[in-house]
mmCIF file of C-alpha atoms in Angstrom:
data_model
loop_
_atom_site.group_PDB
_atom_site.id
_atom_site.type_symbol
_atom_site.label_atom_id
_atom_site.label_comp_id
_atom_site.label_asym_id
_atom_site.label_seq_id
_atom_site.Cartn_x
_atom_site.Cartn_y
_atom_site.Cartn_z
ATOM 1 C CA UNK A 1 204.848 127.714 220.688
ATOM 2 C CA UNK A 2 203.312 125.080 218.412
ATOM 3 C CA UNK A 3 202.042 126.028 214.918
ATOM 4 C CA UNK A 4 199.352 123.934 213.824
ATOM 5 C CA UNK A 5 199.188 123.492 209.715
ATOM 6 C CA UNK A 6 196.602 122.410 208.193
ATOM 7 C CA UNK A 7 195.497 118.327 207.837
ATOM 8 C CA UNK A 8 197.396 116.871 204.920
ATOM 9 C CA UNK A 9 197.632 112.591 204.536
ATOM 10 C CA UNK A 10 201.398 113.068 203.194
ATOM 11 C CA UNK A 11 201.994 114.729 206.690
ATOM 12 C CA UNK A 12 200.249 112.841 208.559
ATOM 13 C CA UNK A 13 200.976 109.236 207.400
ATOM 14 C CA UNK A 14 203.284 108.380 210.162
ATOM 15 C CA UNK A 15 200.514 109.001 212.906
ATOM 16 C CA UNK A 16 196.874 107.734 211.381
ATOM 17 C CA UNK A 17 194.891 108.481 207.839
ATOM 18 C CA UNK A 18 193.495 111.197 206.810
ATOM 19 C CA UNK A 19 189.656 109.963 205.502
ATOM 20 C CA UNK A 20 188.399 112.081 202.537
ATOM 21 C CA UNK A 21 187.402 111.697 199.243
ATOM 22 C CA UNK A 22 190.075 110.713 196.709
ATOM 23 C CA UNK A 23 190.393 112.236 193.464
ATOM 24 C CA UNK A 24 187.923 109.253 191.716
ATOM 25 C CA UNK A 25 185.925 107.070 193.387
ATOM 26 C CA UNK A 26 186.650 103.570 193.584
ATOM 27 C CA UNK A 27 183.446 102.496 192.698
ATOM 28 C CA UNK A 28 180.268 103.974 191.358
ATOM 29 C CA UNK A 29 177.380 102.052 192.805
ATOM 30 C CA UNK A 30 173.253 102.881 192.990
ATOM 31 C CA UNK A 31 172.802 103.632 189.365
ATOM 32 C CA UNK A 32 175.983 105.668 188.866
ATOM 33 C CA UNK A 33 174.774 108.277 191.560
ATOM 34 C CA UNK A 34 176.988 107.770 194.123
ATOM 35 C CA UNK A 35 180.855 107.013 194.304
ATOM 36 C CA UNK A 36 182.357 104.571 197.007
ATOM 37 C CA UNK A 37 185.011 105.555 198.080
ATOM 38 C CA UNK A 38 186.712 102.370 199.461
ATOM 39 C CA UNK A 39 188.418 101.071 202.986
ATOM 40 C CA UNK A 40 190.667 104.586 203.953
ATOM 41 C CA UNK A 41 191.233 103.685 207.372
ATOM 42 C CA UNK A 42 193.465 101.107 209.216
ATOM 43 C CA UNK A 43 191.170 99.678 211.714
ATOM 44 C CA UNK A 44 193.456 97.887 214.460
ATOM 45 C CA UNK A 45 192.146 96.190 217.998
ATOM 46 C CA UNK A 46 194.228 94.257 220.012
ATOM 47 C CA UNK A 47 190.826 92.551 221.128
ATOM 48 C CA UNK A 48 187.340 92.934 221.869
ATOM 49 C CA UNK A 49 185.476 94.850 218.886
ATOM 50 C CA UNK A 50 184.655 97.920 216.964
ATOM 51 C CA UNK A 51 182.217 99.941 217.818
ATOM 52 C CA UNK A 52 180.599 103.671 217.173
ATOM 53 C CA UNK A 53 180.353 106.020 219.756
ATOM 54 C CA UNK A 54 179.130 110.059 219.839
ATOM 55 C CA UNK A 55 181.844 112.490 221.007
ATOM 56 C CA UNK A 56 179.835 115.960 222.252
ATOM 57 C CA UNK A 57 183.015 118.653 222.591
ATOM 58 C CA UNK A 58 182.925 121.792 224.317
ATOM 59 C CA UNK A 59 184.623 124.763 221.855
ATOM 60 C CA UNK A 60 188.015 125.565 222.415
ATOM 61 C CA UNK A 61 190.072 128.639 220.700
ATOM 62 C CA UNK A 62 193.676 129.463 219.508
ATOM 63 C CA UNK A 63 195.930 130.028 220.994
ATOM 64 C CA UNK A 64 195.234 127.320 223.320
ATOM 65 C CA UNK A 65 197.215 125.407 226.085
ATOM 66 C CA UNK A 66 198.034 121.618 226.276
ATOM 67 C CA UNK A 67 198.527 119.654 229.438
ATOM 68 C CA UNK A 68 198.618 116.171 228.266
ATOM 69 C CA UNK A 69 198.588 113.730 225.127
ATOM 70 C CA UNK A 70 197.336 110.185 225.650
ATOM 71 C CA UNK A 71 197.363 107.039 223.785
ATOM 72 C CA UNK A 72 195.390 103.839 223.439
ATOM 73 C CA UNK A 73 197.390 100.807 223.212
ATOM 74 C CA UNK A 74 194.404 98.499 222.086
ATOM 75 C CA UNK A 75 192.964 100.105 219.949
ATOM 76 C CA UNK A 76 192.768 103.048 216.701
ATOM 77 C CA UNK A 77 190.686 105.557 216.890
ATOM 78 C CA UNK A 78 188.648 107.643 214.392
ATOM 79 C CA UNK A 79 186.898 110.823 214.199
ATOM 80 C CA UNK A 80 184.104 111.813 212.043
ATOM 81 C CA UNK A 81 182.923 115.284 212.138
ATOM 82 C CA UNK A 82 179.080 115.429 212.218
ATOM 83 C CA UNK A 83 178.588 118.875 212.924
ATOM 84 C CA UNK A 84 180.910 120.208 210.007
ATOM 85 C CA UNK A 85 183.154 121.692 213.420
ATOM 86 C CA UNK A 86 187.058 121.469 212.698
ATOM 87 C CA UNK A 87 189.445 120.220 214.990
ATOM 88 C CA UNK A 88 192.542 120.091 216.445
ATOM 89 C CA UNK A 89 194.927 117.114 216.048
ATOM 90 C CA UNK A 90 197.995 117.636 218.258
ATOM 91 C CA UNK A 91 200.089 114.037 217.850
ATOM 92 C CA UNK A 92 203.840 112.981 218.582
ATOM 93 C CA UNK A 93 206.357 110.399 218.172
ATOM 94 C CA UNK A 94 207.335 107.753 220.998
ATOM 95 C CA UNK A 95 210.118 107.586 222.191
ATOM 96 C CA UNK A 96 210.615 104.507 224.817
ATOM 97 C CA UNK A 97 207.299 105.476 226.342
ATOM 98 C CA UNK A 98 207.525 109.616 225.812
ATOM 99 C CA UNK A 99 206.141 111.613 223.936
ATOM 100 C CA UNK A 100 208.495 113.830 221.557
ATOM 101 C CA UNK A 101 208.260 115.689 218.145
ATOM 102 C CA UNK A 102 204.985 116.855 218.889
ATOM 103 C CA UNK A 103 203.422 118.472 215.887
ATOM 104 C CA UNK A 104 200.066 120.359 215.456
ATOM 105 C CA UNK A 105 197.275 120.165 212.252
ATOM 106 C CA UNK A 106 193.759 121.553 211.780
ATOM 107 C CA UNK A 107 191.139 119.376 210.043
ATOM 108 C CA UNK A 108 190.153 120.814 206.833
ATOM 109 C CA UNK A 109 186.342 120.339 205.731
ATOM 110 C CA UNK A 110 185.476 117.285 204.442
ATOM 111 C CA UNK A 111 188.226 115.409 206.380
ATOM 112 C CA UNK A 112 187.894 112.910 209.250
ATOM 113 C CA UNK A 113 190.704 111.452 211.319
ATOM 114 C CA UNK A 114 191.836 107.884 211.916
ATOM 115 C CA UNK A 115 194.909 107.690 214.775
ATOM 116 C CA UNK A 116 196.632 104.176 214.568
ATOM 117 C CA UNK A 117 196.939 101.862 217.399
ATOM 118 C CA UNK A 118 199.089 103.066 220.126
ATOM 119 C CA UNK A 119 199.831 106.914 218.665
ATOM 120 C CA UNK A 120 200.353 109.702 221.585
ATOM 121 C CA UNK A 121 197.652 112.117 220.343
ATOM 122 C CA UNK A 122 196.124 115.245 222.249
ATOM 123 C CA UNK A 123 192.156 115.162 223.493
ATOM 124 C CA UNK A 124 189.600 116.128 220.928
ATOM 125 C CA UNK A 125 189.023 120.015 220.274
ATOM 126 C CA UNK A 126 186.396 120.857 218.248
ATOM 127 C CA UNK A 127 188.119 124.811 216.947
ATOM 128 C CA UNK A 128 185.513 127.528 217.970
ATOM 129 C CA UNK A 129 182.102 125.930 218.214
ATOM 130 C CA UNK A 130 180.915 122.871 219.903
ATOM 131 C CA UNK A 131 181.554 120.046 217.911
ATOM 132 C CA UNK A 132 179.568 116.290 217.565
ATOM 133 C CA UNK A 133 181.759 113.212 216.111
ATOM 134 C CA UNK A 134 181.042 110.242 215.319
ATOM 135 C CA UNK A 135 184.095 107.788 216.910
ATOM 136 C CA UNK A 136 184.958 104.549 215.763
ATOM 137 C CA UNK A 137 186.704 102.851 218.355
ATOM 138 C CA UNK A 138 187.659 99.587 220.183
ATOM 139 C CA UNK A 139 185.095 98.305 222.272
ATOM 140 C CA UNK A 140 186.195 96.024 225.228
ATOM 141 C CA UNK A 141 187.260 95.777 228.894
ATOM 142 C CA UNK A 142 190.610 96.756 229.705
ATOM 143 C CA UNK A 143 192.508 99.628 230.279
ATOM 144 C CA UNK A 144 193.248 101.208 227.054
ATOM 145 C CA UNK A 145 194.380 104.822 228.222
ATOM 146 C CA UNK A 146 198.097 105.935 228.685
ATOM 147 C CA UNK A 147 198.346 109.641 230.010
ATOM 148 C CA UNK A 148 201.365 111.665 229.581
ATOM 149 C CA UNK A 149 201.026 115.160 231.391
ATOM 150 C CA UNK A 150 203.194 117.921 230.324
ATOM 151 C CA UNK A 151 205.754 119.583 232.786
ATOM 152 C CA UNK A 152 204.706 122.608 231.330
ATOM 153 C CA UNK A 153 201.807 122.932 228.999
ATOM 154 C CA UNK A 154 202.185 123.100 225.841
ATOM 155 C CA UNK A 155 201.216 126.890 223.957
ATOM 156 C CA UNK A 156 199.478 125.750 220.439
ATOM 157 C CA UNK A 157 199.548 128.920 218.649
ATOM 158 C CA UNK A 158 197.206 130.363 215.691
ATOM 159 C CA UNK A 159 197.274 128.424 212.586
ATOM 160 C CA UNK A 160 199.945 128.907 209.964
ATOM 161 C CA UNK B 1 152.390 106.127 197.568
ATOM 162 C CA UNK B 2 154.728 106.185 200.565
ATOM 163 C CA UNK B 3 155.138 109.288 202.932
ATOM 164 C CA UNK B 4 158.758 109.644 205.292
ATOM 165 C CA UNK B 5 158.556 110.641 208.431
ATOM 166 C CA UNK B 6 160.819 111.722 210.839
ATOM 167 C CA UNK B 7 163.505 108.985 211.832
ATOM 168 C CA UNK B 8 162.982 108.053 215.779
ATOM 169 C CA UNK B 9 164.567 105.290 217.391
ATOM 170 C CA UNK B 10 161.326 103.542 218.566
ATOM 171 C CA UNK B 11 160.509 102.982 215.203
ATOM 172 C CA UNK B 12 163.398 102.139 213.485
ATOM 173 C CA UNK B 13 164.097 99.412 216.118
ATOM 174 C CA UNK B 14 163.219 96.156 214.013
ATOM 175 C CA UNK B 15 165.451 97.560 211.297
ATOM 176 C CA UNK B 16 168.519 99.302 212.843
ATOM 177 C CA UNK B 17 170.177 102.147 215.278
ATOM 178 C CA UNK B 18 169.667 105.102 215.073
ATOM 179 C CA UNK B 19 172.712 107.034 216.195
ATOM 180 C CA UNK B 20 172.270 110.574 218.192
ATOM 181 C CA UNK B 21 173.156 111.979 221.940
ATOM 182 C CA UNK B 22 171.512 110.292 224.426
ATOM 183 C CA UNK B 23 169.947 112.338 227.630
ATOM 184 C CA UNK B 24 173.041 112.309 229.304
ATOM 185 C CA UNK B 25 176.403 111.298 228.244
ATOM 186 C CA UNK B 26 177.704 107.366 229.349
ATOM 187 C CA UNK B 27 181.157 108.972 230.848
ATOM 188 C CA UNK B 28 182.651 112.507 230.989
ATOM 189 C CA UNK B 29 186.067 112.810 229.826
ATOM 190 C CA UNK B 30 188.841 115.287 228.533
ATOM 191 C CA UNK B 31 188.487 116.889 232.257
ATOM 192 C CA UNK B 32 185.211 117.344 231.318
ATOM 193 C CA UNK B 33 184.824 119.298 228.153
ATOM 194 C CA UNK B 34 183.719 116.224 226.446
ATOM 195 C CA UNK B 35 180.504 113.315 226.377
ATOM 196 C CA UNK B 36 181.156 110.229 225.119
ATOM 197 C CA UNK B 37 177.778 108.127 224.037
ATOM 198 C CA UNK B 38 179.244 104.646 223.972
ATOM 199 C CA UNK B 39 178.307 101.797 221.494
ATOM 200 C CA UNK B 40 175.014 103.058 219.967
ATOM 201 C CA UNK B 41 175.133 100.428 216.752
ATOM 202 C CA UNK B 42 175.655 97.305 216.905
ATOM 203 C CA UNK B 43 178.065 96.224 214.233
ATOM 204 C CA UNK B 44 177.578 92.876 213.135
ATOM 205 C CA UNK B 45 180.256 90.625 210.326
ATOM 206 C CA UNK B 46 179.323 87.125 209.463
ATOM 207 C CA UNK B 47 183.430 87.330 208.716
ATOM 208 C CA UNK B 48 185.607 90.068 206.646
ATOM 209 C CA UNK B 49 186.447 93.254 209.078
ATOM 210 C CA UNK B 50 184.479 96.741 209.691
ATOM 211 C CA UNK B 51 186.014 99.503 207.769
ATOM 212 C CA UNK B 52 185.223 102.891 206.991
ATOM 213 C CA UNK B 53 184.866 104.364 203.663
ATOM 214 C CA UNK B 54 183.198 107.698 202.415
ATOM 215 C CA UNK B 55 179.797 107.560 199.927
ATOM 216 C CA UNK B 56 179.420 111.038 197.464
ATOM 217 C CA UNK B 57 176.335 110.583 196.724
ATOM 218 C CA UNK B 58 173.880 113.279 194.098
ATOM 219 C CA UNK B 59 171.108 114.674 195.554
ATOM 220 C CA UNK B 60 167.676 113.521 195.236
ATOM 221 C CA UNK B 61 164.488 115.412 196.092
ATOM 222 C CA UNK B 62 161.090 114.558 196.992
ATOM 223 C CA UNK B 63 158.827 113.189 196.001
ATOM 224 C CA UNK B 64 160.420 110.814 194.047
ATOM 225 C CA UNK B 65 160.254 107.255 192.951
ATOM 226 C CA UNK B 66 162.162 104.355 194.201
ATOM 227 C CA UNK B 67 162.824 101.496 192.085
ATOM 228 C CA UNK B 68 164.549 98.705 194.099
ATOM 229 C CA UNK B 69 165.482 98.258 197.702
ATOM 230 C CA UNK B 70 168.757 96.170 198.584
ATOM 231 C CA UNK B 71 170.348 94.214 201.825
ATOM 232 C CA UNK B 72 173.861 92.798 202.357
ATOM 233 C CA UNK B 73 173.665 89.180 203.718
ATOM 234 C CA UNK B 74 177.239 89.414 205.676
ATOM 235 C CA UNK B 75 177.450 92.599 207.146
ATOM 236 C CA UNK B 76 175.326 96.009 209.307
ATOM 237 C CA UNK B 77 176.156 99.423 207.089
ATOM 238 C CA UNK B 78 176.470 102.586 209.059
ATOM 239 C CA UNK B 79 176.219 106.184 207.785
ATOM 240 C CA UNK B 80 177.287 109.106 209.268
ATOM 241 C CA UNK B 81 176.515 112.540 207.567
ATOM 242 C CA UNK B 82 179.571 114.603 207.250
ATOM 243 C CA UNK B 83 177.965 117.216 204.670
ATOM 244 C CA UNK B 84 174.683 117.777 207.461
ATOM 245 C CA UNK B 85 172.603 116.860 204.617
ATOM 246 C CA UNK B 86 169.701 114.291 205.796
ATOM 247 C CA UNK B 87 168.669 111.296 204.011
ATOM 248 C CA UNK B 88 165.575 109.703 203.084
ATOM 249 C CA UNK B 89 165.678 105.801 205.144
ATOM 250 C CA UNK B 90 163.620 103.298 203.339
ATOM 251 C CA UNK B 91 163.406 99.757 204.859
ATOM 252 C CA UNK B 92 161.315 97.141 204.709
ATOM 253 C CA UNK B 93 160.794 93.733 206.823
ATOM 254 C CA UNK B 94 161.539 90.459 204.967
ATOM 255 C CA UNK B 95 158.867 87.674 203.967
ATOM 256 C CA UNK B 96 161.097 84.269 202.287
ATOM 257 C CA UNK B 97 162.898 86.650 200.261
ATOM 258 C CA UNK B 98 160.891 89.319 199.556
ATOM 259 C CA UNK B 99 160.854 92.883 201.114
ATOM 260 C CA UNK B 100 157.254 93.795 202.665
ATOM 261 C CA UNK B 101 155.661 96.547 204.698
ATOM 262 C CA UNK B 102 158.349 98.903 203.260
ATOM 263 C CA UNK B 103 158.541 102.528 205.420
ATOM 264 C CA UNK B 104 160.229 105.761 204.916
ATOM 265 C CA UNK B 105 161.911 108.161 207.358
ATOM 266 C CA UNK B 106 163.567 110.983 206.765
ATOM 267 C CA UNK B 107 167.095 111.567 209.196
ATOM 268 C CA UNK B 108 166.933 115.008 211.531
ATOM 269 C CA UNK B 109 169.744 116.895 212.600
ATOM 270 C CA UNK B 110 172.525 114.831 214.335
ATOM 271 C CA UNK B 111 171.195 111.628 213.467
ATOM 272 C CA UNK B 112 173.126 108.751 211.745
ATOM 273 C CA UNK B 113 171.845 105.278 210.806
ATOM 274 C CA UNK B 114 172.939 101.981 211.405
ATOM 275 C CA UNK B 115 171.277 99.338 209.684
ATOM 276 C CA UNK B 116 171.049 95.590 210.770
ATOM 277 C CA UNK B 117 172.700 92.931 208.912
ATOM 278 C CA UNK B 118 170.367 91.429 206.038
ATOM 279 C CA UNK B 119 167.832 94.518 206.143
ATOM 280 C CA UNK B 120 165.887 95.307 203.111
ATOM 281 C CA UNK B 121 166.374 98.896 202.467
ATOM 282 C CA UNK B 122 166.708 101.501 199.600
ATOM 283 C CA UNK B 123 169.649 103.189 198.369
ATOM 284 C CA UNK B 124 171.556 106.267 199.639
ATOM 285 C CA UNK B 125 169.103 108.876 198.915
ATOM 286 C CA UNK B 126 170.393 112.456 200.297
ATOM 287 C CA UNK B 127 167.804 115.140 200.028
ATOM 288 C CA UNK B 128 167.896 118.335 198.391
ATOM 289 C CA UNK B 129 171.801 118.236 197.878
ATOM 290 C CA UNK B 130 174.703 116.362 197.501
ATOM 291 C CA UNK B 131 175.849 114.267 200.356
ATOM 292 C CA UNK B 132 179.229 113.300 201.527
ATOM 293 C CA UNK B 133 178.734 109.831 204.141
ATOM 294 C CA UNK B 134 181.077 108.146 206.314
ATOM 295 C CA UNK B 135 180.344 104.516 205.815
ATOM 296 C CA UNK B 136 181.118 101.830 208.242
ATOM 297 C CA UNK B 137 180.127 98.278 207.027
ATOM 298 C CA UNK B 138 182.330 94.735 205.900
ATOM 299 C CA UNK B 139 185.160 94.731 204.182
ATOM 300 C CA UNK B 140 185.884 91.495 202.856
ATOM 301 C CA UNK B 141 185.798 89.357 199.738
ATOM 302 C CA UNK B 142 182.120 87.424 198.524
ATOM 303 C CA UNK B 143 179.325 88.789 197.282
ATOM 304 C CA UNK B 144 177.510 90.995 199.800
ATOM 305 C CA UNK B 145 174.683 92.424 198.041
ATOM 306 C CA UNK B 146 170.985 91.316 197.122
ATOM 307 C CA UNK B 147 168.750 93.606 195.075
ATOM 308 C CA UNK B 148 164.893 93.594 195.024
ATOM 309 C CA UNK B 149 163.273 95.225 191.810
ATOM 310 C CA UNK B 150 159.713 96.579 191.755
ATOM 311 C CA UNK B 151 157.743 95.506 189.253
ATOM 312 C CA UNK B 152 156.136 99.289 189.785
ATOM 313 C CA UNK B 153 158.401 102.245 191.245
ATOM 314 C CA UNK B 154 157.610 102.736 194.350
ATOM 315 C CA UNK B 155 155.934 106.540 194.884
ATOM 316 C CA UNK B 156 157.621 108.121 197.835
ATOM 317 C CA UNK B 157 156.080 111.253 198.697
ATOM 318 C CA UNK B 158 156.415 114.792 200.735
ATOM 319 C CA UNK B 159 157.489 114.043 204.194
ATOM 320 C CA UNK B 160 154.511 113.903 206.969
#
């Protein structure tokens, strides 16, 4: 059984950035009213582009069982929650091409999600309502999806 | 004075995209819980990188009076709304320099913007409370930003 914990950056540094607001903006810009807050995601493509796409999730619910993590070796992905609907963010470690120390978080509000380049990650779960994202991701031709299914699924458990 | 109306695609077409579902989905994947709408903005960089960084910007209410509308020579700016709050869209066409035939929309639920490279258009203006943005534009040295004062505020009133 998998625990997920909630989203922290410390946590998850290894795997992709946590986007969300730092303690001070790094700019103020339009007359003071609004703070930029600068650049928080590592945007990496092998080739062709970035580009934005819409994500519309069905709901899922914990406990929950996982079959398979994938990766996308041209490319990071991000996640930007439009609909205010948390997720799920199962990721692992490689390991010559397998997927090991799998670990579990839940988004927290206010946070989006940027996996690096190449990170085995599980597929998007919006957590109890259907859930729109806005998805920054390589754009090209290609075949930029490795599947690794499970021998047995993995059981992700209620939060911590 | 100036009245928003509600943002559409077929008339936001000379300045930008607007983001939101399409009928159907492009592709079906995650076994099918999922829709991906694929590549609705067209980023464009005259050089630098895309990046993604977060705006917290006060609220504003209508009506309310606008004072200057901006573009960025080198680079589209996307915004997704995290918070759900909608924005007020100003934008205007360009005439040698100066901003003319300036319009105001007003985003509806699910909606993000992407505007075109060089586009006149007014500052983040979220409406009726504080707004937290995902921002996807250039990220790169040079100056990147033209402002256009009014000699007179510009009067932008209740929505349609």
């Amino acid at each position: 059984m998998l625990t997920p914990r909630p989203l922290t950056q410390a946590e998850f540094a290894a795997f992709g950035d946590v986007i969300e607001l730092k303690g001070t903006p790094d700019k103020l810009i339009n007359q003071g009213m609004c703070g930029r807050h600068h650049d928080l995601a590592v945007l990496d493509f092998a080739d062709g582009r970035a580009g934005i796409s819409l994500f519309d999730a069905e709901a899922r619910h914990l406990p929950c069982e996982v079959a398979l993590v994938e990766r996308h070796p041209l490319g990071s992905q991000a996640f930007v929650p439009i609909s205010g609907t948390p997720f799920l963010v199962i990721v692992a470690e490689d390991d010559d091409g397998t997927p090991v120390n799998i670990q579990a978080f839940v988004t927290q509000p206010g946070q989006s999600v940027n996996l690096h380049r190449g990170v085995w990650h599980g597929v998007l779960c919006p957590l109890g309502k259907r859930g729109l994202y806005a998805v920054v991701d390589r754009i090209g031709p290609g075949n930029n999806l490795e599947e690794h299914w499970f021998d047995t699924p993995l059981n992700v458990g209620p939060m911590m």
